[in-house]
Short mmCIF file of N, CA and C in Angstrom, two decimals:
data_model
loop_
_atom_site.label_atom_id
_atom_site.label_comp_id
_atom_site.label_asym_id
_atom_site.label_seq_id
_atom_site.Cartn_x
_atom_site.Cartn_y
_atom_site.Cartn_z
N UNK A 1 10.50 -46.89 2.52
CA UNK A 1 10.62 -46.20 1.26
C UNK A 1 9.22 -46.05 0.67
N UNK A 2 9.02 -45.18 -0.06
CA UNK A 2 7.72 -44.66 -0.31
C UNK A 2 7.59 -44.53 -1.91
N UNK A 3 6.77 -45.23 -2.76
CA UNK A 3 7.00 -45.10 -4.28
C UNK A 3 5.48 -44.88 -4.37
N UNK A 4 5.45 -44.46 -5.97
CA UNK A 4 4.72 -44.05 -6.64
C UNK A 4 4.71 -44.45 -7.78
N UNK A 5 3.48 -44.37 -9.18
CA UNK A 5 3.37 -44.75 -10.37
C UNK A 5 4.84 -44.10 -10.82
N UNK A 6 5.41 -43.45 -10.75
CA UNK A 6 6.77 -42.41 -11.48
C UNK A 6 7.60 -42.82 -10.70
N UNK A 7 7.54 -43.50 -9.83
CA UNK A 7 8.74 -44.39 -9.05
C UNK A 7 9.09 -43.91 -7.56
N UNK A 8 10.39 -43.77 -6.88
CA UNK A 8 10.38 -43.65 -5.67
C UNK A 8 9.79 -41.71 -4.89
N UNK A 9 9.67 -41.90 -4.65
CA UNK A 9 9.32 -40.76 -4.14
C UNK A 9 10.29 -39.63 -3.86
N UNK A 10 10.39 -38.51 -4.73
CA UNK A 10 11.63 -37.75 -4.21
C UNK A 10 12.45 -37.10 -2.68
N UNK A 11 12.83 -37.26 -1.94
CA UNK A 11 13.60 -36.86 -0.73
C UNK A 11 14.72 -36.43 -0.39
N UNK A 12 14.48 -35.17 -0.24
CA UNK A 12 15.71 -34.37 0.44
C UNK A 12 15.98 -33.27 -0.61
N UNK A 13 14.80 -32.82 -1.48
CA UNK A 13 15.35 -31.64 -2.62
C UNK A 13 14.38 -30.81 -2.54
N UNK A 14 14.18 -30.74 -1.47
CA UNK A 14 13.54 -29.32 -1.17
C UNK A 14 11.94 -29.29 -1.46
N UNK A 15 11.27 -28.19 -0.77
CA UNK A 15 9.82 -28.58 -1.68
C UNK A 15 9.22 -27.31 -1.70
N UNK A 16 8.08 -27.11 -2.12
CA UNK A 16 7.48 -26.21 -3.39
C UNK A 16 6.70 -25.29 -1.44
N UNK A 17 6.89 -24.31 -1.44
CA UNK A 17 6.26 -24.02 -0.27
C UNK A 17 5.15 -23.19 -0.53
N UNK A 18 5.18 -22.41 -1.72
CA UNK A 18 3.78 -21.78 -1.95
C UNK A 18 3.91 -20.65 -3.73
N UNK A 19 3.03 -20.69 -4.36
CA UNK A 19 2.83 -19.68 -5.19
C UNK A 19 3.32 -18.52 -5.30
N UNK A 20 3.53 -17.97 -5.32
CA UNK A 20 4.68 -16.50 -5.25
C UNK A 20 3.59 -15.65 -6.25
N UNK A 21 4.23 -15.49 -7.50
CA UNK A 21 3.30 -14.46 -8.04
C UNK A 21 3.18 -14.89 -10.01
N UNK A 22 2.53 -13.63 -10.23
CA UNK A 22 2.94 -13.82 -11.83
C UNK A 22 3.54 -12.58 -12.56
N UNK A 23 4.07 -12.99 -13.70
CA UNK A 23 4.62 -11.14 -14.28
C UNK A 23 4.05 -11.67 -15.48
N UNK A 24 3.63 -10.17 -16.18
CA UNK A 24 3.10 -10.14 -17.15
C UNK A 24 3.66 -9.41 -18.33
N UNK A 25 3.76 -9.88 -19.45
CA UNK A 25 4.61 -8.80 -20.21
C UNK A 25 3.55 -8.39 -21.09
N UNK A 26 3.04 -6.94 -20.79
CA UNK A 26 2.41 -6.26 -21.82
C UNK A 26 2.63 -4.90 -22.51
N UNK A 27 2.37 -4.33 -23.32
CA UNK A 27 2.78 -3.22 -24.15
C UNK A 27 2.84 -1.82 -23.08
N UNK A 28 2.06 -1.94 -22.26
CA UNK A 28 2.04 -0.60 -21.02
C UNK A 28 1.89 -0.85 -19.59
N UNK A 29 2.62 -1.32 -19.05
CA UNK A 29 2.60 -1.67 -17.40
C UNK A 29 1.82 -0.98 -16.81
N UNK A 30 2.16 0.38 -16.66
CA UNK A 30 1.61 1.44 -15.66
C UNK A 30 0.01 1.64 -15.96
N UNK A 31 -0.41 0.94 -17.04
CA UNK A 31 -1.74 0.90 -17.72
C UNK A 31 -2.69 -0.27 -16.84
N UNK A 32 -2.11 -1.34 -17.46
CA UNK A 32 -1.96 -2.89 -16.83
C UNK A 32 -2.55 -2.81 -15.39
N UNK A 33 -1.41 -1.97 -14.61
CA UNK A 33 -1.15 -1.90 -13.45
C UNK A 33 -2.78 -1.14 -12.97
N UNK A 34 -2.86 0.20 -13.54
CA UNK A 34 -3.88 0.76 -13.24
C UNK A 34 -5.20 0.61 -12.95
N UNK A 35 -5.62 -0.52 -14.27
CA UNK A 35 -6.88 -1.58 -14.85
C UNK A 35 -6.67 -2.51 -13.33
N UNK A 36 -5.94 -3.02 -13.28
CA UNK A 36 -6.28 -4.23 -12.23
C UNK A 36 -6.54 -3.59 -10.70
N UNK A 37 -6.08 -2.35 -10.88
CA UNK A 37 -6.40 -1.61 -8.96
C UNK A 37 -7.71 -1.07 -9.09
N UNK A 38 -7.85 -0.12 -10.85
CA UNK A 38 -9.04 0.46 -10.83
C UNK A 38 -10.51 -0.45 -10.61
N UNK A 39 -10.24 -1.44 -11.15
CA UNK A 39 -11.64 -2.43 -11.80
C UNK A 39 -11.85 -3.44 -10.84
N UNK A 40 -10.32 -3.76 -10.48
CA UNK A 40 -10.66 -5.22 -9.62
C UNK A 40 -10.01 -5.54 -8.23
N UNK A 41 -9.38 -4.13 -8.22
CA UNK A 41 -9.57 -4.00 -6.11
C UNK A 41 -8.29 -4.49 -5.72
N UNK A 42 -7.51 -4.29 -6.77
CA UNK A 42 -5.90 -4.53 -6.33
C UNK A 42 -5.17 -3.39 -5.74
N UNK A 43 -4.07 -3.19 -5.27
CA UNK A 43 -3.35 -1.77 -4.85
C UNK A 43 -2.17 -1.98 -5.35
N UNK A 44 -1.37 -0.71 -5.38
CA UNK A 44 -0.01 -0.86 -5.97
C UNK A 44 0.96 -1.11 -4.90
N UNK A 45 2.35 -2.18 -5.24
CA UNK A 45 3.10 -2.71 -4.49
C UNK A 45 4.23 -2.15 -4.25
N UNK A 46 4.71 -2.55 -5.57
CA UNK A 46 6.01 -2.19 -5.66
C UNK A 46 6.13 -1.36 -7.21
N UNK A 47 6.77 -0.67 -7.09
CA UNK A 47 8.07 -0.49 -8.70
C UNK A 47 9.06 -0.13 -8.99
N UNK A 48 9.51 -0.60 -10.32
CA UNK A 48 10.80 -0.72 -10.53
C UNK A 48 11.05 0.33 -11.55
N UNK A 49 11.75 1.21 -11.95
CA UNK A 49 11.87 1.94 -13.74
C UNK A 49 12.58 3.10 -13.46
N UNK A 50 12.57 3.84 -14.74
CA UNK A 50 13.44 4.87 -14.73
C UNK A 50 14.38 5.43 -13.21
N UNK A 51 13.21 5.78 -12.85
CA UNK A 51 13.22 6.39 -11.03
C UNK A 51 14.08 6.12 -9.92
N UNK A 52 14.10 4.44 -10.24
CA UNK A 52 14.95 3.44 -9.53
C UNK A 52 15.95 2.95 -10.02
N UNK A 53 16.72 3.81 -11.27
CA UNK A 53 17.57 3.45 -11.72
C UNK A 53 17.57 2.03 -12.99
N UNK A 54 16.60 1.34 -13.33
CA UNK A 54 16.32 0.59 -14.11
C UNK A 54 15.88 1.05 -15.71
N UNK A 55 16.69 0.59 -17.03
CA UNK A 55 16.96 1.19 -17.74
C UNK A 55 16.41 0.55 -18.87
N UNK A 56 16.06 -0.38 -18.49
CA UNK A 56 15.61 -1.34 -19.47
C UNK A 56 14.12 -1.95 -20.11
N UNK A 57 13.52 -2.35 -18.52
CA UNK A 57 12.20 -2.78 -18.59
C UNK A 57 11.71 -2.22 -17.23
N UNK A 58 10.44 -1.62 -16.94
CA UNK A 58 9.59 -1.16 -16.43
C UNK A 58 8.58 -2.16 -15.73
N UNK A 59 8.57 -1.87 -14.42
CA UNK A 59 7.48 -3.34 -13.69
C UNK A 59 6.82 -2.29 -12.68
N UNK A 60 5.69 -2.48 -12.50
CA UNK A 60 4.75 -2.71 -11.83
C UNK A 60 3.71 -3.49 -11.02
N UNK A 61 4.11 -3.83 -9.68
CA UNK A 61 3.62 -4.99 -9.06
C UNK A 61 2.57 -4.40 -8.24
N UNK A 62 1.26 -5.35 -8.44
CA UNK A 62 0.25 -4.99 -7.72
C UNK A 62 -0.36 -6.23 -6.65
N UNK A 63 -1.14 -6.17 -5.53
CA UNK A 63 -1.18 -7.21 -5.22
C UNK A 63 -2.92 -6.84 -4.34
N UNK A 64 -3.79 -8.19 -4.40
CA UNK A 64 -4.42 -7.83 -3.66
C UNK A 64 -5.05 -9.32 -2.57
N UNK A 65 -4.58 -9.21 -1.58
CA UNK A 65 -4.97 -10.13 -0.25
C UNK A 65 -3.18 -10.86 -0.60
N UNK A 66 -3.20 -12.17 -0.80
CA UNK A 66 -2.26 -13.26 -1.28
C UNK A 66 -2.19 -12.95 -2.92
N UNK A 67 -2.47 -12.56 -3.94
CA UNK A 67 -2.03 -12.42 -5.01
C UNK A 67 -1.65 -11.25 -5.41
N UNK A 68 -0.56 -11.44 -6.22
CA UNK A 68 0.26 -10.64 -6.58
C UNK A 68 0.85 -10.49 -8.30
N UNK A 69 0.28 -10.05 -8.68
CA UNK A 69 0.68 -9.61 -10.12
C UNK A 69 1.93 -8.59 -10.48
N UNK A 70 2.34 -8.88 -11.54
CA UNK A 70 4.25 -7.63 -11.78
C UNK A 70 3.68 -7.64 -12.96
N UNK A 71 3.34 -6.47 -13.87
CA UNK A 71 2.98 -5.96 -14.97
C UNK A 71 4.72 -5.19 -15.45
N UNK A 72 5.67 -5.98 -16.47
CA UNK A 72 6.40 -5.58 -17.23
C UNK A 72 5.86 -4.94 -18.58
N UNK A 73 7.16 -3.62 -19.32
CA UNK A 73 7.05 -3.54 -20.59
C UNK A 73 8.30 -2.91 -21.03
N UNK A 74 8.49 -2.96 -22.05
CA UNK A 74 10.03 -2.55 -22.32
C UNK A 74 9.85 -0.85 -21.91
N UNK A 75 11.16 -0.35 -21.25
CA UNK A 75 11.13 1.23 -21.24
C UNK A 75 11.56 1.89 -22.88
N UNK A 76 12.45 1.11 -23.63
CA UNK A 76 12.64 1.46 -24.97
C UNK A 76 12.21 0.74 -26.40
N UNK A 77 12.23 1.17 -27.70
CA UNK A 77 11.54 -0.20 -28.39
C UNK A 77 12.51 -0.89 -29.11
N UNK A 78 14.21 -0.84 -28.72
CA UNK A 78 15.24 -1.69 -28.98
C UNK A 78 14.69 -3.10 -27.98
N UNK A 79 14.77 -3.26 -27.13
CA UNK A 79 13.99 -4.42 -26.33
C UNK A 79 13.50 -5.60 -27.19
N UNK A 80 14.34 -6.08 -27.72
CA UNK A 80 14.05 -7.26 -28.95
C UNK A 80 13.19 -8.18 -28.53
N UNK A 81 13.37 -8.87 -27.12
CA UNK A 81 13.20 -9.95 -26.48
C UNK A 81 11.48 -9.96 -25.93
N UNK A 82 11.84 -8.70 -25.92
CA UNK A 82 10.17 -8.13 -25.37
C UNK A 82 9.35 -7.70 -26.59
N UNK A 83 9.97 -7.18 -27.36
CA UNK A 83 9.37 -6.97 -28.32
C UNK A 83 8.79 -8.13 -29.47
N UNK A 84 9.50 -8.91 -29.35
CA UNK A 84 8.83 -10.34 -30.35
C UNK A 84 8.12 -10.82 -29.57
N UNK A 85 8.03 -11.24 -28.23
CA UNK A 85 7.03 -11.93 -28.01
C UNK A 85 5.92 -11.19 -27.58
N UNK A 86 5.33 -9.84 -27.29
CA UNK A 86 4.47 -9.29 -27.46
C UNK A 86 4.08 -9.28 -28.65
N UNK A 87 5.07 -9.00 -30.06
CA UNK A 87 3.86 -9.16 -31.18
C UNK A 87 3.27 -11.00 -31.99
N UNK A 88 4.18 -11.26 -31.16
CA UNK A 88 3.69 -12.77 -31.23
C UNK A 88 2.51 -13.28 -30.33
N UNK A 89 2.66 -13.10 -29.35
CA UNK A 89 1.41 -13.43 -28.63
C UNK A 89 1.08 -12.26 -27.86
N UNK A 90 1.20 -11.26 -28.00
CA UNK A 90 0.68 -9.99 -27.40
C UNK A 90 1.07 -9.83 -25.74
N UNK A 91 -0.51 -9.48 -24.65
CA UNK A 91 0.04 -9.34 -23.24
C UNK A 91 -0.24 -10.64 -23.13
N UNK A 92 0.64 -10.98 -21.66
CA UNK A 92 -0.18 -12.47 -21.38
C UNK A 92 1.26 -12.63 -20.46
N UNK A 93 1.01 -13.93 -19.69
CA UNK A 93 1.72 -14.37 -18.35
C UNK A 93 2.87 -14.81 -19.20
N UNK A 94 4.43 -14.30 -18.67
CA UNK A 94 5.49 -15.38 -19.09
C UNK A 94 6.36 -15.04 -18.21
N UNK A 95 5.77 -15.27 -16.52
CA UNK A 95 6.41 -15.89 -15.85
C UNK A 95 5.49 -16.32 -14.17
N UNK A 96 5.93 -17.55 -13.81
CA UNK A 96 5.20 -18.29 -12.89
C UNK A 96 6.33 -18.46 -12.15
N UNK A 97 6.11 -17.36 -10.64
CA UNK A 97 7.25 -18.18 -9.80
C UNK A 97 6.55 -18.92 -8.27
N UNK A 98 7.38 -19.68 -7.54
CA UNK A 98 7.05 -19.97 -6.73
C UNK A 98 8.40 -19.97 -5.67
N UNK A 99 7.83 -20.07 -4.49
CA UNK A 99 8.64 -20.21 -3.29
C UNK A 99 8.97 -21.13 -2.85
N UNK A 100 9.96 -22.05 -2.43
CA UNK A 100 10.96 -22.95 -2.52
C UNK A 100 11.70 -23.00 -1.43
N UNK A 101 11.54 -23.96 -0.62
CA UNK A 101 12.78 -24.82 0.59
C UNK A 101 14.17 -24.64 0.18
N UNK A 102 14.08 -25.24 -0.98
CA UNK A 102 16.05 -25.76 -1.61
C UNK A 102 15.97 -25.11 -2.96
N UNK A 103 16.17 -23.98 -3.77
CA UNK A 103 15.86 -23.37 -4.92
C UNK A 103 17.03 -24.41 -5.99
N UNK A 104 18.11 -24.58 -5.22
CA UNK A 104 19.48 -25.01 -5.99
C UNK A 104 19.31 -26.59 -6.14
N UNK A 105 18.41 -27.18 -4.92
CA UNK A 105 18.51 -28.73 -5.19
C UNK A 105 17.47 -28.65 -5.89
N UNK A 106 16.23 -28.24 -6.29
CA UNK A 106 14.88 -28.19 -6.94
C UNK A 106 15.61 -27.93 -8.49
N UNK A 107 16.03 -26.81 -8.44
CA UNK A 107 16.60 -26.62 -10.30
C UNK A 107 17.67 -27.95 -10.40
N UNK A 108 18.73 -28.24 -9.82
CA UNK A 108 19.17 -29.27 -10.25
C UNK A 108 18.21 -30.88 -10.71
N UNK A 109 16.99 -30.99 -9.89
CA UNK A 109 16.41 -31.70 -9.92
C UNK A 109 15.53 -32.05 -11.15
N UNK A 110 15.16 -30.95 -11.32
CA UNK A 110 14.25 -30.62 -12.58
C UNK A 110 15.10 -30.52 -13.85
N UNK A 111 16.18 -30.03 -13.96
CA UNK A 111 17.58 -30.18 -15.23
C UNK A 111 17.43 -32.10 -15.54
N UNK A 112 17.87 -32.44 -14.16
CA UNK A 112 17.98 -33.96 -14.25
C UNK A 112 17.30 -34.66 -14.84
N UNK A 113 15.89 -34.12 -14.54
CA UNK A 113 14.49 -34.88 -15.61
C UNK A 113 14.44 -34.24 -16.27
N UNK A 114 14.99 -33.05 -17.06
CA UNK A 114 14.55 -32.86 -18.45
C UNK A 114 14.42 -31.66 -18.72
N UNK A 115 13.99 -31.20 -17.93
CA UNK A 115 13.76 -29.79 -17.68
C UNK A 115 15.03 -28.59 -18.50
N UNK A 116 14.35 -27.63 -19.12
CA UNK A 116 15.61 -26.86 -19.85
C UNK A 116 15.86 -25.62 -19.13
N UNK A 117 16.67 -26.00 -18.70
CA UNK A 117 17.37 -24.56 -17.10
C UNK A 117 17.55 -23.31 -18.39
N UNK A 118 17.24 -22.03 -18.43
CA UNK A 118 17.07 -20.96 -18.64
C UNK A 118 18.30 -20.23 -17.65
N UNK A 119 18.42 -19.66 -16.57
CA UNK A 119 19.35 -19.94 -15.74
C UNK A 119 19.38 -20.38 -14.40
N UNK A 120 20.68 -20.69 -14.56
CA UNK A 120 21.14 -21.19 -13.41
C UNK A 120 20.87 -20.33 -12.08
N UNK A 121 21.06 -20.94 -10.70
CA UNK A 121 20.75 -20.45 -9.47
C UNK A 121 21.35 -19.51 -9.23
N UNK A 122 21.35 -18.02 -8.55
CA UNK A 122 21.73 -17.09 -8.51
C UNK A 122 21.49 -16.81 -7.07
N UNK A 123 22.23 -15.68 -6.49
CA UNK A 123 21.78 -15.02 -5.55
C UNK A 123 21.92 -13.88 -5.25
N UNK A 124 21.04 -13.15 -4.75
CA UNK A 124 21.20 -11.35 -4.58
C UNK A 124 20.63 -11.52 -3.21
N UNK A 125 21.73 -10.45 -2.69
CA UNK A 125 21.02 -10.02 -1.03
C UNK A 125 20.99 -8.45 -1.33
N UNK A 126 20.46 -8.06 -0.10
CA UNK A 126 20.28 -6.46 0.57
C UNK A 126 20.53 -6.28 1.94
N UNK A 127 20.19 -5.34 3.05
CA UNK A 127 19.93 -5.68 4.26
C UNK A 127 18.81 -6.29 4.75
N UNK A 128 17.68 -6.72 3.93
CA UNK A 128 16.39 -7.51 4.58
C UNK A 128 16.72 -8.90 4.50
N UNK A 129 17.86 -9.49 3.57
CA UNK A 129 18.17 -11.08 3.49
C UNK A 129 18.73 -11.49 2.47
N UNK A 130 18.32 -12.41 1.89
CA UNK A 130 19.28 -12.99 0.42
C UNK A 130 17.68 -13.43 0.13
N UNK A 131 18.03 -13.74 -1.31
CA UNK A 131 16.84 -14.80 -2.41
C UNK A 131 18.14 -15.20 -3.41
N UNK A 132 17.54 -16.77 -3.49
CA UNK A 132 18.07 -17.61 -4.48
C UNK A 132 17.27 -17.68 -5.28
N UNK A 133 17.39 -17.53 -6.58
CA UNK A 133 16.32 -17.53 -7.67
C UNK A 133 17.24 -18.22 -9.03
N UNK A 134 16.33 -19.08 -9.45
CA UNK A 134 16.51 -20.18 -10.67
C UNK A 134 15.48 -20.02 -11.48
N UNK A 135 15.78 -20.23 -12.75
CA UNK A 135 14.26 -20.28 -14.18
C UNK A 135 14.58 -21.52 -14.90
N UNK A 136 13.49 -22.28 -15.00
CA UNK A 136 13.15 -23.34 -15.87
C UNK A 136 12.53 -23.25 -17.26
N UNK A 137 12.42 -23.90 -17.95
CA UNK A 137 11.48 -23.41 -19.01
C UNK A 137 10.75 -24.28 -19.32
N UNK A 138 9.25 -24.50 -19.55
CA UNK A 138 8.34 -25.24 -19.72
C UNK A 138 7.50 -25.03 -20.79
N UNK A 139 6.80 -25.91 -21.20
CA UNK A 139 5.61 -25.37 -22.46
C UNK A 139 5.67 -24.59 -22.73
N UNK A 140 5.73 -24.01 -24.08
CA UNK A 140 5.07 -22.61 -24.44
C UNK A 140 6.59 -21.88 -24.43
N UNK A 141 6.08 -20.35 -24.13
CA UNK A 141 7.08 -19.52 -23.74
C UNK A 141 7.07 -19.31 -22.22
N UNK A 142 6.45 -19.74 -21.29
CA UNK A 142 6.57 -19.72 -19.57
C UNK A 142 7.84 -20.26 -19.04
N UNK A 143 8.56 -19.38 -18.49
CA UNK A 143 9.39 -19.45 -17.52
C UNK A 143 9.53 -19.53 -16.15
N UNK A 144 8.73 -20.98 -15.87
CA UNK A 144 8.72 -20.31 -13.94
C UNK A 144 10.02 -20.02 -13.20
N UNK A 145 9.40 -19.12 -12.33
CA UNK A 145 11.30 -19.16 -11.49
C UNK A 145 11.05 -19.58 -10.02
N UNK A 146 11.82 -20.10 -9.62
CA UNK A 146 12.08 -20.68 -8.40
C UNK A 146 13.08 -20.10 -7.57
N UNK A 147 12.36 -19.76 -6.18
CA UNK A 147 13.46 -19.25 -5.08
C UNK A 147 13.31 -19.29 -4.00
N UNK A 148 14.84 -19.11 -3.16
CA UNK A 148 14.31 -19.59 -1.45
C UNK A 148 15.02 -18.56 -1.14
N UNK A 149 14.14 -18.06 0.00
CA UNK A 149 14.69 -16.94 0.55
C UNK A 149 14.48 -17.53 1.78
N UNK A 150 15.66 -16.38 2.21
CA UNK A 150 16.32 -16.62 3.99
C UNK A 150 16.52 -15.27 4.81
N UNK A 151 15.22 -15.09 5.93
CA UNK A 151 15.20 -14.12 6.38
C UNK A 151 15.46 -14.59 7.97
N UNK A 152 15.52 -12.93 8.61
CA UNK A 152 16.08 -13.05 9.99
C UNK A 152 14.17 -12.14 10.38
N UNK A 153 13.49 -12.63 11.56
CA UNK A 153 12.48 -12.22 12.00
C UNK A 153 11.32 -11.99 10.75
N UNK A 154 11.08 -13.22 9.73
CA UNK A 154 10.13 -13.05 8.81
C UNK A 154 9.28 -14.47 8.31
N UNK A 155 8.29 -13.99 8.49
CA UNK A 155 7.42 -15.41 8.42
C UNK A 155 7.14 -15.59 6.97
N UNK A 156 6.34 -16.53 6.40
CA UNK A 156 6.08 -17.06 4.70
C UNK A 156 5.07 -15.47 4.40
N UNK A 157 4.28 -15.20 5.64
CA UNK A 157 3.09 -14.11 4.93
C UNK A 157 4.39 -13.08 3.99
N UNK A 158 5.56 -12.53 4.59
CA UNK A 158 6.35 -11.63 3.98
C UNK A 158 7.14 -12.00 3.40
N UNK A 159 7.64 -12.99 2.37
CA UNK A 159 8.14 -13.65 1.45
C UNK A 159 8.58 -12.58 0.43
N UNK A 160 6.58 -12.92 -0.47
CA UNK A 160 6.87 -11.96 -1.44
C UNK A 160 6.98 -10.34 -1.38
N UNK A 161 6.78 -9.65 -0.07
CA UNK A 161 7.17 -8.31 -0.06
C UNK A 161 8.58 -8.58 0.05
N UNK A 162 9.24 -9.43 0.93
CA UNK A 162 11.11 -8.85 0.20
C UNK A 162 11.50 -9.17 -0.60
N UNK A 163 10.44 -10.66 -1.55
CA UNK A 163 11.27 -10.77 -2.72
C UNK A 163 11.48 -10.04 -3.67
N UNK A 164 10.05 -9.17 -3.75
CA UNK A 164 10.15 -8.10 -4.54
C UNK A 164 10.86 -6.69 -4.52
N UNK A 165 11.37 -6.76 -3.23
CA UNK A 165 12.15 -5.57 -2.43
C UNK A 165 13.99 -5.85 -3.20
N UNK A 166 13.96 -7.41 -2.94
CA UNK A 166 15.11 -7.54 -3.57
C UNK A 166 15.84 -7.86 -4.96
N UNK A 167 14.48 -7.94 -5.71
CA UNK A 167 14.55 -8.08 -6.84
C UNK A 167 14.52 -6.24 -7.42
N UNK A 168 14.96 -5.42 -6.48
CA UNK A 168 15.37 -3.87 -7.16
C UNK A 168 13.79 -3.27 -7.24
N UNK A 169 12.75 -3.58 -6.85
CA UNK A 169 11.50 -3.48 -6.85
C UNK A 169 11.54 -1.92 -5.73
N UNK A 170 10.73 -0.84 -5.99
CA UNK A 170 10.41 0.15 -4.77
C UNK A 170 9.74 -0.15 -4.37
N UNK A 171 9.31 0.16 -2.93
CA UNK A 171 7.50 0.64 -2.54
C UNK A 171 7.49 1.43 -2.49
N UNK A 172 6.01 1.71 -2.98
CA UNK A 172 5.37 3.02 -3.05
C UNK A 172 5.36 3.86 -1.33
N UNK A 173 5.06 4.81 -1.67
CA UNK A 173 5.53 5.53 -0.30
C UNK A 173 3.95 5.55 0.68
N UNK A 174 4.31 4.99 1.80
CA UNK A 174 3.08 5.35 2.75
C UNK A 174 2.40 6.25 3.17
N UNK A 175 3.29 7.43 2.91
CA UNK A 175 2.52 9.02 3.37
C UNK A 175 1.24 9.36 2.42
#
């Protein structure tokens, strides 16, 4: 058995396999989005909005090498949720996810110590696989979310291209 200052060492709830990405909620995505490809050598990933049938909030994911940024903003200015905390703290990160072994034993785990579950574990598939995705809530207004996805012929490098595929996300077209 293996302990630590915080006591035994946790086993068998899955573990943290890598960084995933961040979303950002600011007043103009497609702006956001633009600034970070124009200035600092990112490309565009994915998106989500009108186009794709999404009616609500507007994302733009950009990514460049291993990082990956999702620039949200409300598509209308009923968007309460979006709308207070932009004029409260303006643009800025409020959400941190990462990639996850056990998404369902990790959120239960974290509820257990304290942690204030936002929601519960979910799952959405497509034809590329399923993702389990859970949100915690921590300091501040940050919501990380946690998820494990389960693919057939896909290594960790392509994670976050289907997570974002299955989170209703487009890609941009290759031609």
């Amino acid at each position: 058995m293996t302990t630590h200052e915080r006591g035994e060492k946790p086993v068998g709830i899955g573990r943290f396999i890598a960084f995933d990405h961040l979303t950002f909620w600011v007043g103009n995505a497609k702006q956001a989005a633009y600034y970070y490809c124009a200035v600092m050598g990112f490309r565009p990933m994915a998106y989500k909005g009108l186009e794709t049938g999404e009616r609500k909030v507007v994302s733009h994911a950009v990514r460049q090498n291993d990082v990956i940024f999702v620039f949200q903003s409300a598509l209308f200015p009923g968007n309460e949720e979006m709308g207070a905390h932009l004029t409260a703290h303006g643009d800025g990160v409020k959400d941190i996810a990462f990639s996850v072994e056990d998404c369902r034993a990790l959120y239960r785990r974290a509820v257990e110590n304290g942690a204030k579950g936002v929601k519960e574990p979910w799952e959405e598939k497509d034809e590329h696989g399923s993702v389990v995705m859970a949100t915690v809530q921590t300091v501040r207004h940050h919501s990380p979310t946690i998820f494990a996805i389960k693919y057939l012929h896909c290594t960790l490098h392509c994670l976050s291209i289907h997570a974002v595929h299955l989170l209703g996300l487009a890609f941009p077209s290759l031609a």
